[in-house]
mmCIF file of C-alpha atoms and ligand atoms in Angstrom:
data_model
loop_
_atom_site.group_PDB
_atom_site.id
_atom_site.type_symbol
_atom_site.label_atom_id
_atom_site.label_comp_id
_atom_site.label_asym_id
_atom_site.label_seq_id
_atom_site.Cartn_x
_atom_site.Cartn_y
_atom_site.Cartn_z
ATOM 1 C CA MET A 1 0.000 0.000 0.000
ATOM 2 C CA SER A 2 1.306 3.430 -0.896
ATOM 3 C CA GLN A 3 2.452 5.633 1.955
ATOM 4 C CA SER A 4 1.557 8.766 0.084
ATOM 5 C CA SER A 5 -1.429 8.397 -2.182
ATOM 6 C CA PRO A 6 -2.308 12.069 -2.496
ATOM 7 C CA ILE A 7 -5.601 13.506 -1.293
ATOM 8 C CA LEU A 8 -7.023 16.632 -2.853
ATOM 9 C CA LEU A 9 -8.735 18.957 -0.430
ATOM 10 C CA ALA A 10 -9.886 22.547 -0.375
ATOM 11 C CA CYS A 11 -8.621 24.899 2.346
ATOM 12 C CA PRO A 12 -11.336 25.978 4.835
ATOM 13 C CA HIS A 13 -9.870 29.513 4.868
ATOM 14 C CA CYS A 14 -8.956 30.438 1.277
ATOM 15 C CA HIS A 15 -10.864 27.565 -0.457
ATOM 16 C CA ARG A 16 -7.945 26.810 -2.800
ATOM 17 C CA MET A 17 -7.016 23.199 -3.515
ATOM 18 C CA ASN A 18 -4.203 21.390 -1.714
ATOM 19 C CA ARG A 19 -2.671 18.005 -2.535
ATOM 20 C CA ILE A 20 -1.694 16.201 0.678
ATOM 21 C CA PRO A 21 -0.186 12.706 0.995
ATOM 22 C CA SER A 22 -2.847 10.728 2.855
ATOM 23 C CA ALA A 23 -0.200 9.548 5.353
ATOM 24 C CA ARG A 24 0.264 13.204 6.382
ATOM 25 C CA LEU A 25 -3.404 14.022 7.030
ATOM 26 C CA ARG A 26 -2.960 13.491 10.776
ATOM 27 C CA ASP A 27 0.182 15.650 10.966
ATOM 28 C CA ALA A 28 -1.728 18.965 11.177
ATOM 29 C CA PRO A 29 -0.965 20.037 7.583
ATOM 30 C CA ASN A 30 -1.135 23.717 6.611
ATOM 31 C CA CYS A 31 -2.541 25.194 3.420
ATOM 32 C CA GLY A 32 0.137 25.655 0.754
ATOM 33 C CA HIS A 33 -1.496 28.926 -0.316
ATOM 34 C CA CYS A 34 -2.507 30.824 2.859
ATOM 35 C CA GLN A 35 -0.441 28.760 5.372
ATOM 36 C CA GLN A 36 -3.397 28.333 7.735
ATOM 37 C CA PRO A 37 -4.287 24.906 9.216
ATOM 38 C CA LEU A 38 -6.264 22.654 6.867
ATOM 39 C CA PHE A 39 -7.917 21.107 9.926
ATOM 40 C CA ALA A 40 -8.858 23.837 12.393
ATOM 41 C CA GLY A 41 -10.889 21.616 14.732
ATOM 42 C CA GLN A 42 -14.037 23.626 14.110
ATOM 43 C CA PRO A 43 -16.592 23.939 11.325
ATOM 44 C CA PHE A 44 -16.073 26.541 8.608
ATOM 45 C CA ASP A 45 -18.634 28.544 6.636
ATOM 46 C CA LEU A 46 -19.370 27.817 2.992
ATOM 47 C CA ASP A 47 -21.192 29.999 0.476
ATOM 48 C CA ALA A 48 -22.340 29.378 -3.085
ATOM 49 C CA ALA A 49 -18.915 30.367 -4.455
ATOM 50 C CA SER A 50 -16.829 28.090 -2.201
ATOM 51 C CA PHE A 51 -19.220 25.154 -1.870
ATOM 52 C CA ASP A 52 -18.246 23.060 -4.900
ATOM 53 C CA ALA A 53 -14.499 23.190 -4.218
ATOM 54 C CA HIS A 54 -15.190 21.276 -1.003
ATOM 55 C CA ALA A 55 -18.228 19.186 -1.933
ATOM 56 C CA GLN A 56 -17.176 18.143 -5.454
ATOM 57 C CA ARG A 57 -13.447 18.594 -6.068
ATOM 58 C CA GLY A 58 -12.155 17.482 -2.674
ATOM 59 C CA ASP A 59 -11.350 13.823 -1.955
ATOM 60 C CA LEU A 60 -12.425 13.946 1.689
ATOM 61 C CA PRO A 61 -16.042 13.485 2.716
ATOM 62 C CA LEU A 62 -17.680 16.810 3.553
ATOM 63 C CA LEU A 63 -20.294 17.060 6.281
ATOM 64 C CA VAL A 64 -22.483 20.168 5.984
ATOM 65 C CA ASP A 65 -24.812 21.610 8.619
ATOM 66 C CA PHE A 66 -27.576 23.555 6.874
ATOM 67 C CA TRP A 67 -28.809 26.031 9.510
ATOM 68 C CA ALA A 68 -30.115 29.558 10.030
ATOM 69 C CA PRO A 69 -29.532 32.186 12.724
ATOM 70 C CA TRP A 70 -33.253 32.363 13.659
ATOM 71 C CA CYS A 71 -33.475 28.589 14.275
ATOM 72 C CA GLY A 72 -33.278 27.736 17.987
ATOM 73 C CA PRO A 73 -32.474 24.019 17.552
ATOM 74 C CA CYS A 74 -29.702 25.000 15.087
ATOM 75 C CA ARG A 75 -28.099 27.328 17.604
ATOM 76 C CA ALA A 76 -28.480 24.676 20.310
ATOM 77 C CA MET A 77 -26.676 22.116 18.127
ATOM 78 C CA ALA A 78 -23.777 24.435 17.179
ATOM 79 C CA PRO A 79 -21.480 23.630 20.146
ATOM 80 C CA GLY A 80 -22.009 19.888 19.638
ATOM 81 C CA TYR A 81 -21.306 20.219 15.917
ATOM 82 C CA ALA A 82 -18.062 22.063 16.722
ATOM 83 C CA GLN A 83 -17.104 19.260 19.111
ATOM 84 C CA ALA A 84 -17.849 16.701 16.414
ATOM 85 C CA ALA A 85 -15.482 18.557 14.061
ATOM 86 C CA GLY A 86 -12.658 18.053 16.568
ATOM 87 C CA VAL A 87 -13.369 14.293 16.593
ATOM 88 C CA LEU A 88 -14.137 13.635 12.917
ATOM 89 C CA GLU A 89 -11.254 15.576 11.340
ATOM 90 C CA PRO A 90 -9.322 14.483 9.316
ATOM 91 C CA GLU A 91 -11.715 11.639 8.383
ATOM 92 C CA ALA A 92 -14.014 14.355 7.045
ATOM 93 C CA GLN A 93 -14.283 18.136 6.759
ATOM 94 C CA LEU A 94 -17.126 19.815 8.653
ATOM 95 C CA ALA A 95 -18.765 22.923 7.254
ATOM 96 C CA LYS A 96 -21.840 25.067 7.790
ATOM 97 C CA VAL A 97 -24.189 26.721 5.325
ATOM 98 C CA ASP A 98 -26.382 29.579 6.567
ATOM 99 C CA THR A 99 -29.532 28.945 4.518
ATOM 100 C CA GLU A 100 -30.782 32.469 5.197
ATOM 101 C CA ALA A 101 -27.645 34.048 3.687
ATOM 102 C CA GLN A 102 -27.303 31.315 1.003
ATOM 103 C CA PRO A 103 -30.892 30.497 -0.042
ATOM 104 C CA GLN A 104 -29.728 29.119 -3.412
ATOM 105 C CA LEU A 105 -27.756 26.345 -1.664
ATOM 106 C CA GLY A 106 -30.748 25.461 0.506
ATOM 107 C CA ALA A 107 -32.918 25.284 -2.606
ATOM 108 C CA ARG A 108 -30.333 23.287 -4.566
ATOM 109 C CA PHE A 109 -30.369 20.514 -1.969
ATOM 110 C CA GLY A 110 -34.080 20.730 -1.191
ATOM 111 C CA ILE A 111 -33.608 21.675 2.461
ATOM 112 C CA ARG A 112 -37.108 21.722 3.981
ATOM 113 C CA SER A 113 -36.296 21.720 7.679
ATOM 114 C CA ILE A 114 -33.264 22.812 9.645
ATOM 115 C CA PRO A 115 -30.934 21.810 11.007
ATOM 116 C CA THR A 116 -30.242 19.270 8.261
ATOM 117 C CA LEU A 117 -26.900 17.468 8.014
ATOM 118 C CA ILE A 118 -25.751 16.169 4.620
ATOM 119 C CA LEU A 119 -22.626 14.107 4.045
ATOM 120 C CA PHE A 120 -21.107 14.632 0.574
ATOM 121 C CA LEU A 121 -18.323 12.910 -1.315
ATOM 122 C CA HIS A 122 -17.268 13.950 -4.839
ATOM 123 C CA GLY A 123 -20.537 15.841 -5.241
ATOM 124 C CA ARG A 124 -22.649 12.837 -4.300
ATOM 125 C CA GLU A 125 -24.927 12.809 -1.274
ATOM 126 C CA LEU A 126 -23.980 9.836 0.950
ATOM 127 C CA ALA A 127 -26.422 10.490 3.790
ATOM 128 C CA ARG A 128 -28.846 13.060 5.165
ATOM 129 C CA HIS A 129 -30.286 13.650 8.626
ATOM 130 C CA SER A 130 -32.811 16.286 9.674
ATOM 131 C CA GLY A 131 -33.103 17.405 13.295
ATOM 132 C CA ALA A 132 -30.610 18.434 15.976
ATOM 133 C CA MET A 133 -28.263 15.835 17.487
ATOM 134 C CA PRO A 134 -25.738 15.998 20.340
ATOM 135 C CA ALA A 135 -22.021 15.700 19.487
ATOM 136 C CA ALA A 136 -21.737 11.954 20.156
ATOM 137 C CA ALA A 137 -24.748 11.201 17.953
ATOM 138 C CA ILE A 138 -23.363 13.362 15.131
ATOM 139 C CA VAL A 139 -20.054 11.469 15.271
ATOM 140 C CA GLN A 140 -21.776 8.084 15.398
ATOM 141 C CA TRP A 141 -24.155 8.936 12.542
ATOM 142 C CA ALA A 142 -21.329 10.306 10.357
ATOM 143 C CA ARG A 143 -19.097 7.266 10.965
ATOM 144 C CA GLN A 144 -21.887 4.927 9.891
ATOM 145 C CA HIS A 145 -21.709 6.558 6.469
ATOM 146 C CA LEU A 146 -18.039 7.578 6.117
ATOM 147 C CA PRO A 147 -15.878 5.681 3.657
ATOM 148 C CA LEU A 148 -12.569 4.570 5.166
ATOM 149 C CA LEU A 149 -9.560 6.835 4.670
ATOM 150 C CA PRO A 150 -6.970 5.314 2.359
ATOM 151 C CA ASP A 151 -3.896 4.211 4.348
ATOM 152 C CA ALA A 152 -5.611 5.053 7.640
HETATM 153 ZN ZN1 ZN B 1 -5.680 28.334 2.420
#
């Protein structure tokens, strides 16, 4: 098995693509463009412009929390979702989409209730869950659907 089959992933800060040997994913890699950590241990915000770099071009599964500021259950889930990011990285990237600020993304994925979690890989939807969950349940649900990391 190759020690360094490269993984393509978009930076959560500048959204440019990075090629990282999969064996180095757990070594806290930095972005080759903006030098910030590729895994910050907390969810990052996506908009219509940055969404596809992560959801389609990247090789890592992308978990997205579709939420809105006026949604009480969404706000209640936010700390648990942040905790889940600390656990699930670098198996997956965790992002958030504010459906009030980005209504076109909510419409594109047919979001009818929030919070809704969708797990993407290469633009394909692997799993979807509507309704708030605590951190442990988010991690458990995601791992049921995550493909295994190469060389992990
Ligand atoms: Zn960057």
